[in-house]
Short mmCIF file of N, CA and C in Angstrom, two decimals:
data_model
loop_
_atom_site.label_atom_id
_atom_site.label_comp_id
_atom_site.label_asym_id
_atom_site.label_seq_id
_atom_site.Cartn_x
_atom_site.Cartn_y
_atom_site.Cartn_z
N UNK Q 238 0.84 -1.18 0.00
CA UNK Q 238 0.00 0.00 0.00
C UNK Q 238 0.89 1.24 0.00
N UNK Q 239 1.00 1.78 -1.01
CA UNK Q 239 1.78 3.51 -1.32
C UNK Q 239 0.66 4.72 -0.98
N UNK Q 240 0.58 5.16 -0.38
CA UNK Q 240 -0.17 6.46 0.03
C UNK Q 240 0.62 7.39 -0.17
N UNK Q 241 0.22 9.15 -0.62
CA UNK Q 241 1.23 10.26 -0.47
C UNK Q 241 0.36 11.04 0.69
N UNK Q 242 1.56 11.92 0.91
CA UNK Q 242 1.13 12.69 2.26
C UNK Q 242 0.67 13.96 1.84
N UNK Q 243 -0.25 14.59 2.13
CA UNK Q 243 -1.37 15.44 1.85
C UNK Q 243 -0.94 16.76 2.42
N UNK Q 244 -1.08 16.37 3.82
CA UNK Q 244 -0.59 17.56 4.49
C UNK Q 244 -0.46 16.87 6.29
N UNK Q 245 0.46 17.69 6.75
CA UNK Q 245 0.94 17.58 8.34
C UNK Q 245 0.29 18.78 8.95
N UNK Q 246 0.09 18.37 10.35
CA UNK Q 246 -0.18 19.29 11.40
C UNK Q 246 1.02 18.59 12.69
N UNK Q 247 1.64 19.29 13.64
CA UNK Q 247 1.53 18.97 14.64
C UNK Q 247 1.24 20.23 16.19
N UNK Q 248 0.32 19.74 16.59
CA UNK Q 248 -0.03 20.35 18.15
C UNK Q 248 1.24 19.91 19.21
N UNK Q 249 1.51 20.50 20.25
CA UNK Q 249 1.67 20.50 21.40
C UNK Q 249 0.74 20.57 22.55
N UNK Q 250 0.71 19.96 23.13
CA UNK Q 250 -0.68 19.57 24.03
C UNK Q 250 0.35 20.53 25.19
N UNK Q 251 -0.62 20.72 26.99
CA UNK Q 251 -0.06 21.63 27.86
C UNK Q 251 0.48 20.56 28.66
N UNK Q 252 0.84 19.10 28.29
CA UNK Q 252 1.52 18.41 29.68
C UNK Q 252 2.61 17.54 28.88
N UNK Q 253 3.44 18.76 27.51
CA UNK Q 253 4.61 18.10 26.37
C UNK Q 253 4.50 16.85 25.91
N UNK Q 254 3.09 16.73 25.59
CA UNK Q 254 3.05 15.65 24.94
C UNK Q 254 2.73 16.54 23.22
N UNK Q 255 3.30 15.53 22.37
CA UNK Q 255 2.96 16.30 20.90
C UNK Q 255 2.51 15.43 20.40
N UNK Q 256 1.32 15.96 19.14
CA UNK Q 256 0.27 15.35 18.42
C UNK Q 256 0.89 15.27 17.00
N UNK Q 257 0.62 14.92 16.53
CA UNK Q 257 1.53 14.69 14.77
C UNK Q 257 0.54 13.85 14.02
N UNK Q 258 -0.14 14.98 13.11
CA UNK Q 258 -1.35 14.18 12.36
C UNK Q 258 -0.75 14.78 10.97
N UNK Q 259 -1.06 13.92 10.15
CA UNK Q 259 -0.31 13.58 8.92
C UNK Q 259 -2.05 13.00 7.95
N UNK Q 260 -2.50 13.40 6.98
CA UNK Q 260 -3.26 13.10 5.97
C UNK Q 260 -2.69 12.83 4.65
N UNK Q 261 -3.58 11.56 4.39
CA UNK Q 261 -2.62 10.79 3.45
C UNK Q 261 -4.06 10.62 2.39
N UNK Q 262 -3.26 10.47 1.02
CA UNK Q 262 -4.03 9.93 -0.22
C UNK Q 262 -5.14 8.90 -0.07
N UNK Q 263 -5.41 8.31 -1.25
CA UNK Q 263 -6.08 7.40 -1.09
C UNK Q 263 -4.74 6.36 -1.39
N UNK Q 264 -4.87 4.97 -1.38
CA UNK Q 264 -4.25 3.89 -1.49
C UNK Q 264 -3.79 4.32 -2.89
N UNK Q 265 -2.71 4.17 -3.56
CA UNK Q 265 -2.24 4.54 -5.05
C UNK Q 265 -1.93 3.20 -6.11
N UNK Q 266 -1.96 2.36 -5.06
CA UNK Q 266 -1.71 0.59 -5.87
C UNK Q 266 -3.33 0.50 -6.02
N UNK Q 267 -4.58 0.73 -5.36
CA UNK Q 267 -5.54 0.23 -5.89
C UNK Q 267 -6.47 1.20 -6.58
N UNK Q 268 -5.82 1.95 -6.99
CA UNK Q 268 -6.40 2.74 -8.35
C UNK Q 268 -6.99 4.22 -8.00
N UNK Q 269 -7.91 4.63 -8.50
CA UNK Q 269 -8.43 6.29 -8.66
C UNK Q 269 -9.04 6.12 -6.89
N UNK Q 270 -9.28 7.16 -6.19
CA UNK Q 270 -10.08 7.40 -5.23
C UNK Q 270 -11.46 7.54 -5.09
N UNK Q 271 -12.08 6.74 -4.19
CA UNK Q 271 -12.90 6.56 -4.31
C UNK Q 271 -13.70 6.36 -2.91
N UNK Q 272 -15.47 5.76 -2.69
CA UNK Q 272 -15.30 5.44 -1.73
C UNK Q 272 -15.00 4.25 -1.01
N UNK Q 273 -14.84 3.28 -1.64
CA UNK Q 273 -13.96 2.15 -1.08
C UNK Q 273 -12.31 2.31 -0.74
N UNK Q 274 -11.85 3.45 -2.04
CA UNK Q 274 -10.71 3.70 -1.35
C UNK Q 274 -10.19 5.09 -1.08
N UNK Q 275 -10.31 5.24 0.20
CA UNK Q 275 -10.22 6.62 1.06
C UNK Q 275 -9.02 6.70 1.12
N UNK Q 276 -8.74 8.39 2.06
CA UNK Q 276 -7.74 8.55 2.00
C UNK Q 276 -7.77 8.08 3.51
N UNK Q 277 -6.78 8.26 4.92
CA UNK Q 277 -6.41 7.93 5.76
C UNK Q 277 -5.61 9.10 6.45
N UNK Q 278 -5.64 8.66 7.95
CA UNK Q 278 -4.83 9.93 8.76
C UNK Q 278 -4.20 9.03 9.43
N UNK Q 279 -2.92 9.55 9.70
CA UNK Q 279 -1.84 8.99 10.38
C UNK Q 279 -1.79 9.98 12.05
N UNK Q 280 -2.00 9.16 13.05
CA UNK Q 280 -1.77 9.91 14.11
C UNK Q 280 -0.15 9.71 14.92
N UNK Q 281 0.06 10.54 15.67
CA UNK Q 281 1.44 10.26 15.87
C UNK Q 281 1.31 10.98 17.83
N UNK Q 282 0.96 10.11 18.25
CA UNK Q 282 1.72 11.15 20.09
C UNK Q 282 2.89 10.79 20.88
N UNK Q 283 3.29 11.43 20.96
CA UNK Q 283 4.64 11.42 21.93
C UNK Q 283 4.90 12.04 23.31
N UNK Q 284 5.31 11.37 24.35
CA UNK Q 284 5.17 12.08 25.79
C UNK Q 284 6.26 13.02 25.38
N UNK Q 285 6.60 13.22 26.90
CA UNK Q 285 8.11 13.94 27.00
C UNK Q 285 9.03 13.09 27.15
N UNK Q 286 8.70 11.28 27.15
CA UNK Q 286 10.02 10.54 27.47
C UNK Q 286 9.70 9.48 26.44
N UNK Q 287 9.53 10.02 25.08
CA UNK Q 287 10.07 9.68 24.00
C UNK Q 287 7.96 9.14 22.97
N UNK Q 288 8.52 8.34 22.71
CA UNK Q 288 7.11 7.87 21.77
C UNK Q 288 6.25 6.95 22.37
N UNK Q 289 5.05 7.31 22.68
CA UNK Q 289 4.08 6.42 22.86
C UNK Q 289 2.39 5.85 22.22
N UNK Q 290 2.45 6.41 20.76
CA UNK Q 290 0.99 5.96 20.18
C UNK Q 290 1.64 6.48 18.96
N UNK Q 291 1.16 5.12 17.76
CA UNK Q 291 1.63 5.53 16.63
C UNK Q 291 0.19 4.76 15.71
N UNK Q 292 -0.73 5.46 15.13
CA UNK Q 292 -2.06 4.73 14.38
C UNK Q 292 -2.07 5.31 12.71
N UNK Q 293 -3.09 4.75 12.60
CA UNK Q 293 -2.96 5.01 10.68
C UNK Q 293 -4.63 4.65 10.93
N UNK Q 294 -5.38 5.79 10.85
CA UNK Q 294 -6.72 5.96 11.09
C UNK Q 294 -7.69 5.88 9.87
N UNK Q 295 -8.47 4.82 9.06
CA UNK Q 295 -8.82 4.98 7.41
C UNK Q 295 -9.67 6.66 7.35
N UNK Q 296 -9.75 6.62 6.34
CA UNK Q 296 -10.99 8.14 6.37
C UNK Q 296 -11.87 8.15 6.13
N UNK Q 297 -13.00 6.86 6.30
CA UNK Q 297 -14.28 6.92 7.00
C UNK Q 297 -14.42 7.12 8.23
N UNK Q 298 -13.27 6.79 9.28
CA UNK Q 298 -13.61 6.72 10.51
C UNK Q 298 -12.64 7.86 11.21
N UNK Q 299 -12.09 8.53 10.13
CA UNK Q 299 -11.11 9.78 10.69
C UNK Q 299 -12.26 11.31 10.38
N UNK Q 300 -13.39 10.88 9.44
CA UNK Q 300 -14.65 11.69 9.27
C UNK Q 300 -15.07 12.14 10.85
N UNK Q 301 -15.01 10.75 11.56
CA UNK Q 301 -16.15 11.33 12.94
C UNK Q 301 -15.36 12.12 13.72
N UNK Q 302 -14.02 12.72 13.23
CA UNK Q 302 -13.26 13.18 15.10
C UNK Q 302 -12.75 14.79 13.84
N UNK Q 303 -12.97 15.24 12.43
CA UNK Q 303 -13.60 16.52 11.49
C UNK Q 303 -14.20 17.20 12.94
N UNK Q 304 -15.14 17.07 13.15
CA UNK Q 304 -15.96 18.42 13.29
C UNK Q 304 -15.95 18.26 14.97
N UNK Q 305 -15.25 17.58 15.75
CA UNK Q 305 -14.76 17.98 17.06
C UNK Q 305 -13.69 18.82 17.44
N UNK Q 306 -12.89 18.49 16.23
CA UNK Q 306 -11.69 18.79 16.07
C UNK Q 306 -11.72 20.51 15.69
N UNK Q 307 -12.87 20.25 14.69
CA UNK Q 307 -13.03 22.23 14.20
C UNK Q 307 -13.83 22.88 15.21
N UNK Q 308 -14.67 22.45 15.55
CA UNK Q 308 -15.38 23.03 17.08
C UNK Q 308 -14.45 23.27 17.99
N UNK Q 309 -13.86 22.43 18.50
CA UNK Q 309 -12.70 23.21 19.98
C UNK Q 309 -11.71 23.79 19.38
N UNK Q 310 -11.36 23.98 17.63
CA UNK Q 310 -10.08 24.80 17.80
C UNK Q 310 -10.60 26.17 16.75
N UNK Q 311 -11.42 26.33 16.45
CA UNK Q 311 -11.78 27.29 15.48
C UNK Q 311 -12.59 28.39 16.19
N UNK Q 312 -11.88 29.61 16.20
CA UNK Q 312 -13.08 30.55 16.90
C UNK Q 312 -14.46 31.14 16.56
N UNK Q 313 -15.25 31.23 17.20
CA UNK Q 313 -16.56 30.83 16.67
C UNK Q 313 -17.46 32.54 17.60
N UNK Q 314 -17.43 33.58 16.32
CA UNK Q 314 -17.61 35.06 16.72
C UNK Q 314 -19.56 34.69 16.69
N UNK Q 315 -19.95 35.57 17.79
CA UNK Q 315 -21.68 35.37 17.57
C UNK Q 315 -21.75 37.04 17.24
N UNK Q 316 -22.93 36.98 16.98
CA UNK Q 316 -23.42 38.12 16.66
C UNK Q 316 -22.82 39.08 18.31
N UNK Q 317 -23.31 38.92 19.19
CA UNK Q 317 -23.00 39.98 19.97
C UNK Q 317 -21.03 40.39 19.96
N UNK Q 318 -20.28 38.93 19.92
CA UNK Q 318 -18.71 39.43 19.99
C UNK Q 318 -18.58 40.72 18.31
N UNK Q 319 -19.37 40.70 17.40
CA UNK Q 319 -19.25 41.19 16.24
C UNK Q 319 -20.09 42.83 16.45
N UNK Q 320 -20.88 42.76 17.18
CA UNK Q 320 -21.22 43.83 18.00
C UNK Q 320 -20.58 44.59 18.77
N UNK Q 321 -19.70 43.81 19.67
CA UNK Q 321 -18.52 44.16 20.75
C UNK Q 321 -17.37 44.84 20.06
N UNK Q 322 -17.06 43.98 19.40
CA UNK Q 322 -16.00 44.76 18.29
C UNK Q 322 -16.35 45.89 17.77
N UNK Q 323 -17.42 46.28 17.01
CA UNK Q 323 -17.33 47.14 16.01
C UNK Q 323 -17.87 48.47 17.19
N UNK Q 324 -18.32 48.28 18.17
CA UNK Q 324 -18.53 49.37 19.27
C UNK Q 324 -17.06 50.01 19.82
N UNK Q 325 -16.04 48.74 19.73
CA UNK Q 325 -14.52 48.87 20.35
C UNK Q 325 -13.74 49.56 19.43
N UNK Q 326 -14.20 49.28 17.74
CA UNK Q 326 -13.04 50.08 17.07
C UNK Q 326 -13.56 50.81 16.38
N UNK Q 327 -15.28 51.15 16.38
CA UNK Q 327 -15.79 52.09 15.66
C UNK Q 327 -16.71 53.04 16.02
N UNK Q 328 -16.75 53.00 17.16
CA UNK Q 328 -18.30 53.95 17.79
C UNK Q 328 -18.06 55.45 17.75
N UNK Q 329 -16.27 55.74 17.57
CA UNK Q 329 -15.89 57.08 17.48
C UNK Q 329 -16.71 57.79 16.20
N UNK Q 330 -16.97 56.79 15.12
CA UNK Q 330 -17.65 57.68 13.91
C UNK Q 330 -18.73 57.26 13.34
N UNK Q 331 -19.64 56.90 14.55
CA UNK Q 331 -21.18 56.28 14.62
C UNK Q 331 -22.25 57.08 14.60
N UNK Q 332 -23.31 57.34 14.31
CA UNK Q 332 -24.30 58.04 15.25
C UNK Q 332 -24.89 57.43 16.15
N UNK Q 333 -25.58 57.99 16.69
CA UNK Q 333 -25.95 57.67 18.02
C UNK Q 333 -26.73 56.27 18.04
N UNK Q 334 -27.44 56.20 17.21
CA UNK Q 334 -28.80 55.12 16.96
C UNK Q 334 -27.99 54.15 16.71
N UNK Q 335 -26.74 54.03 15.77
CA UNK Q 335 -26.05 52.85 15.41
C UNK Q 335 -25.31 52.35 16.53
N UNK Q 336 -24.90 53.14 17.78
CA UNK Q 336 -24.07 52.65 18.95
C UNK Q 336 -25.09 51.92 19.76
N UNK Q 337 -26.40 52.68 20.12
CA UNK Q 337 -27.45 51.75 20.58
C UNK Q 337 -28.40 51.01 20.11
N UNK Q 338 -28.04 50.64 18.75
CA UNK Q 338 -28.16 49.35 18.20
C UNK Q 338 -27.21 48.27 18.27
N UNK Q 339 -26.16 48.53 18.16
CA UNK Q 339 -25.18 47.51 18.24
C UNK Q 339 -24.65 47.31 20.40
N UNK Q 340 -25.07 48.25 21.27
CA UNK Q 340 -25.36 47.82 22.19
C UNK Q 340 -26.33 46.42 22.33
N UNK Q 341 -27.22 47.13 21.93
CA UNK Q 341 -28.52 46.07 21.69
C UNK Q 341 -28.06 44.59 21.75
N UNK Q 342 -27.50 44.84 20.35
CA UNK Q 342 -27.22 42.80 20.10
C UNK Q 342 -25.84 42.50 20.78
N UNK Q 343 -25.25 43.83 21.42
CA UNK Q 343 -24.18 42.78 22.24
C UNK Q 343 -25.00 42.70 23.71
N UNK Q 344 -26.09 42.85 24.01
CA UNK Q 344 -26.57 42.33 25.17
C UNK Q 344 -25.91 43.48 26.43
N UNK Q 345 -25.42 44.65 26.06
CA UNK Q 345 -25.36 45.75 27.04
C UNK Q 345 -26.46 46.70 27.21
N UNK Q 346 -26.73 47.44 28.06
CA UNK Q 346 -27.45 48.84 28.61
C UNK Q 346 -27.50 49.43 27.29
N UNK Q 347 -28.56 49.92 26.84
CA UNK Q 347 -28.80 50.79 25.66
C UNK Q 347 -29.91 51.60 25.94
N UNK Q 348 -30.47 52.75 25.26
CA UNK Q 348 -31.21 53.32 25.38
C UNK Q 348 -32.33 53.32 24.14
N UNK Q 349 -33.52 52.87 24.70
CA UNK Q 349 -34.36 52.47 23.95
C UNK Q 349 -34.95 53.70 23.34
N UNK Q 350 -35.28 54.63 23.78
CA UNK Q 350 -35.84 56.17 22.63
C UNK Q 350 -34.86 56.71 21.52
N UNK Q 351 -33.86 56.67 21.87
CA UNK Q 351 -32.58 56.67 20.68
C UNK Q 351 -33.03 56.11 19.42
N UNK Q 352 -32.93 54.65 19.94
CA UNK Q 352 -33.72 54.03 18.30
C UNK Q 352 -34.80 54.08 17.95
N UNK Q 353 -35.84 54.45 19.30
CA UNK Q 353 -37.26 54.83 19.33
C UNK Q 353 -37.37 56.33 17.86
N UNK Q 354 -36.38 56.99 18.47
CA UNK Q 354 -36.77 58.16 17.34
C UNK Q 354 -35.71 57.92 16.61
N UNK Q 355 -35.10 57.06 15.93
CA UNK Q 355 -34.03 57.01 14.66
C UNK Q 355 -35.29 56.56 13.49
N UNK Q 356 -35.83 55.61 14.20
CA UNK Q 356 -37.17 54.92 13.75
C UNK Q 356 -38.38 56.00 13.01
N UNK Q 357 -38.59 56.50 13.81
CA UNK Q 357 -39.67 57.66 13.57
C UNK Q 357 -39.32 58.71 12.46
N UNK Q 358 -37.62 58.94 12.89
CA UNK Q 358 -37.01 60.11 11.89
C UNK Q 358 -37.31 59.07 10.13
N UNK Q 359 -36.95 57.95 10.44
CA UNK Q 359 -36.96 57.51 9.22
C UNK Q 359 -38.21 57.25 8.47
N UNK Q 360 -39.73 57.42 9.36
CA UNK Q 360 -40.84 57.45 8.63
C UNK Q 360 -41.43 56.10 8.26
N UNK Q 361 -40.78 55.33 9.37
CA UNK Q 361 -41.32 53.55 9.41
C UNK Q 361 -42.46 53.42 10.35
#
């Protein structure tokens, strides 16, 4: 079985142990890719007193640990942190109605007649 290597990651975990994940082709002796023949992840951990877990994971079953994997490491902005922000680097050249709107959806103290009459000015 010839596989090529796709692409590497490796993590450092907080107790020096390191992660070494490696994505690999599909099998190249049994022809085009497909779904019988997947590609595969190679896992690799190591303590601090040398090597201890070495696997070759197929990629049907390297599918289920995708989207745990992007959930705990991918930051994930909601509407209010996108609110928070743009109050933090932009409220200097806001009007008023737009600062207590974007109060609003970050879930702070706002003043409700502000937008009460931004509303009205606009003839809605």
């Amino acid at each position: 079985m010839r596989r090529d290597l796709l692409d590497t990651g490796i993590a450092k975990a907080q107790d020096d142990y390191t992660i070494t994940v490696n994505g690999l082709s599909e099998d190249l002796d049994a022809g085009v890719a497909s779904v019988a023949n997947r590609g595969a992840v190679q896992l690799r951990i190591e303590g601090p007193e040398g090597f201890v877990l070495n696997l070759e994971v197929p990629g049907a079953e390297a599918e289920n640990i995708v989207r745990p994997l992007v959930a705990g490491a991918v930051e994930h902005e909601t509407e209010a942190d996108v609110a928070r922000r743009y109050l933090r680097d932009h409220s200097d050249h806001m009007y008023p109605y737009q600062i207590e709107s974007l109060r609003k959806q970050a879930g702070q103290p706002y003043d409700q007649s502000i937008l009460d009459a931004a509303v009205e000015a606009s003839g809605r």
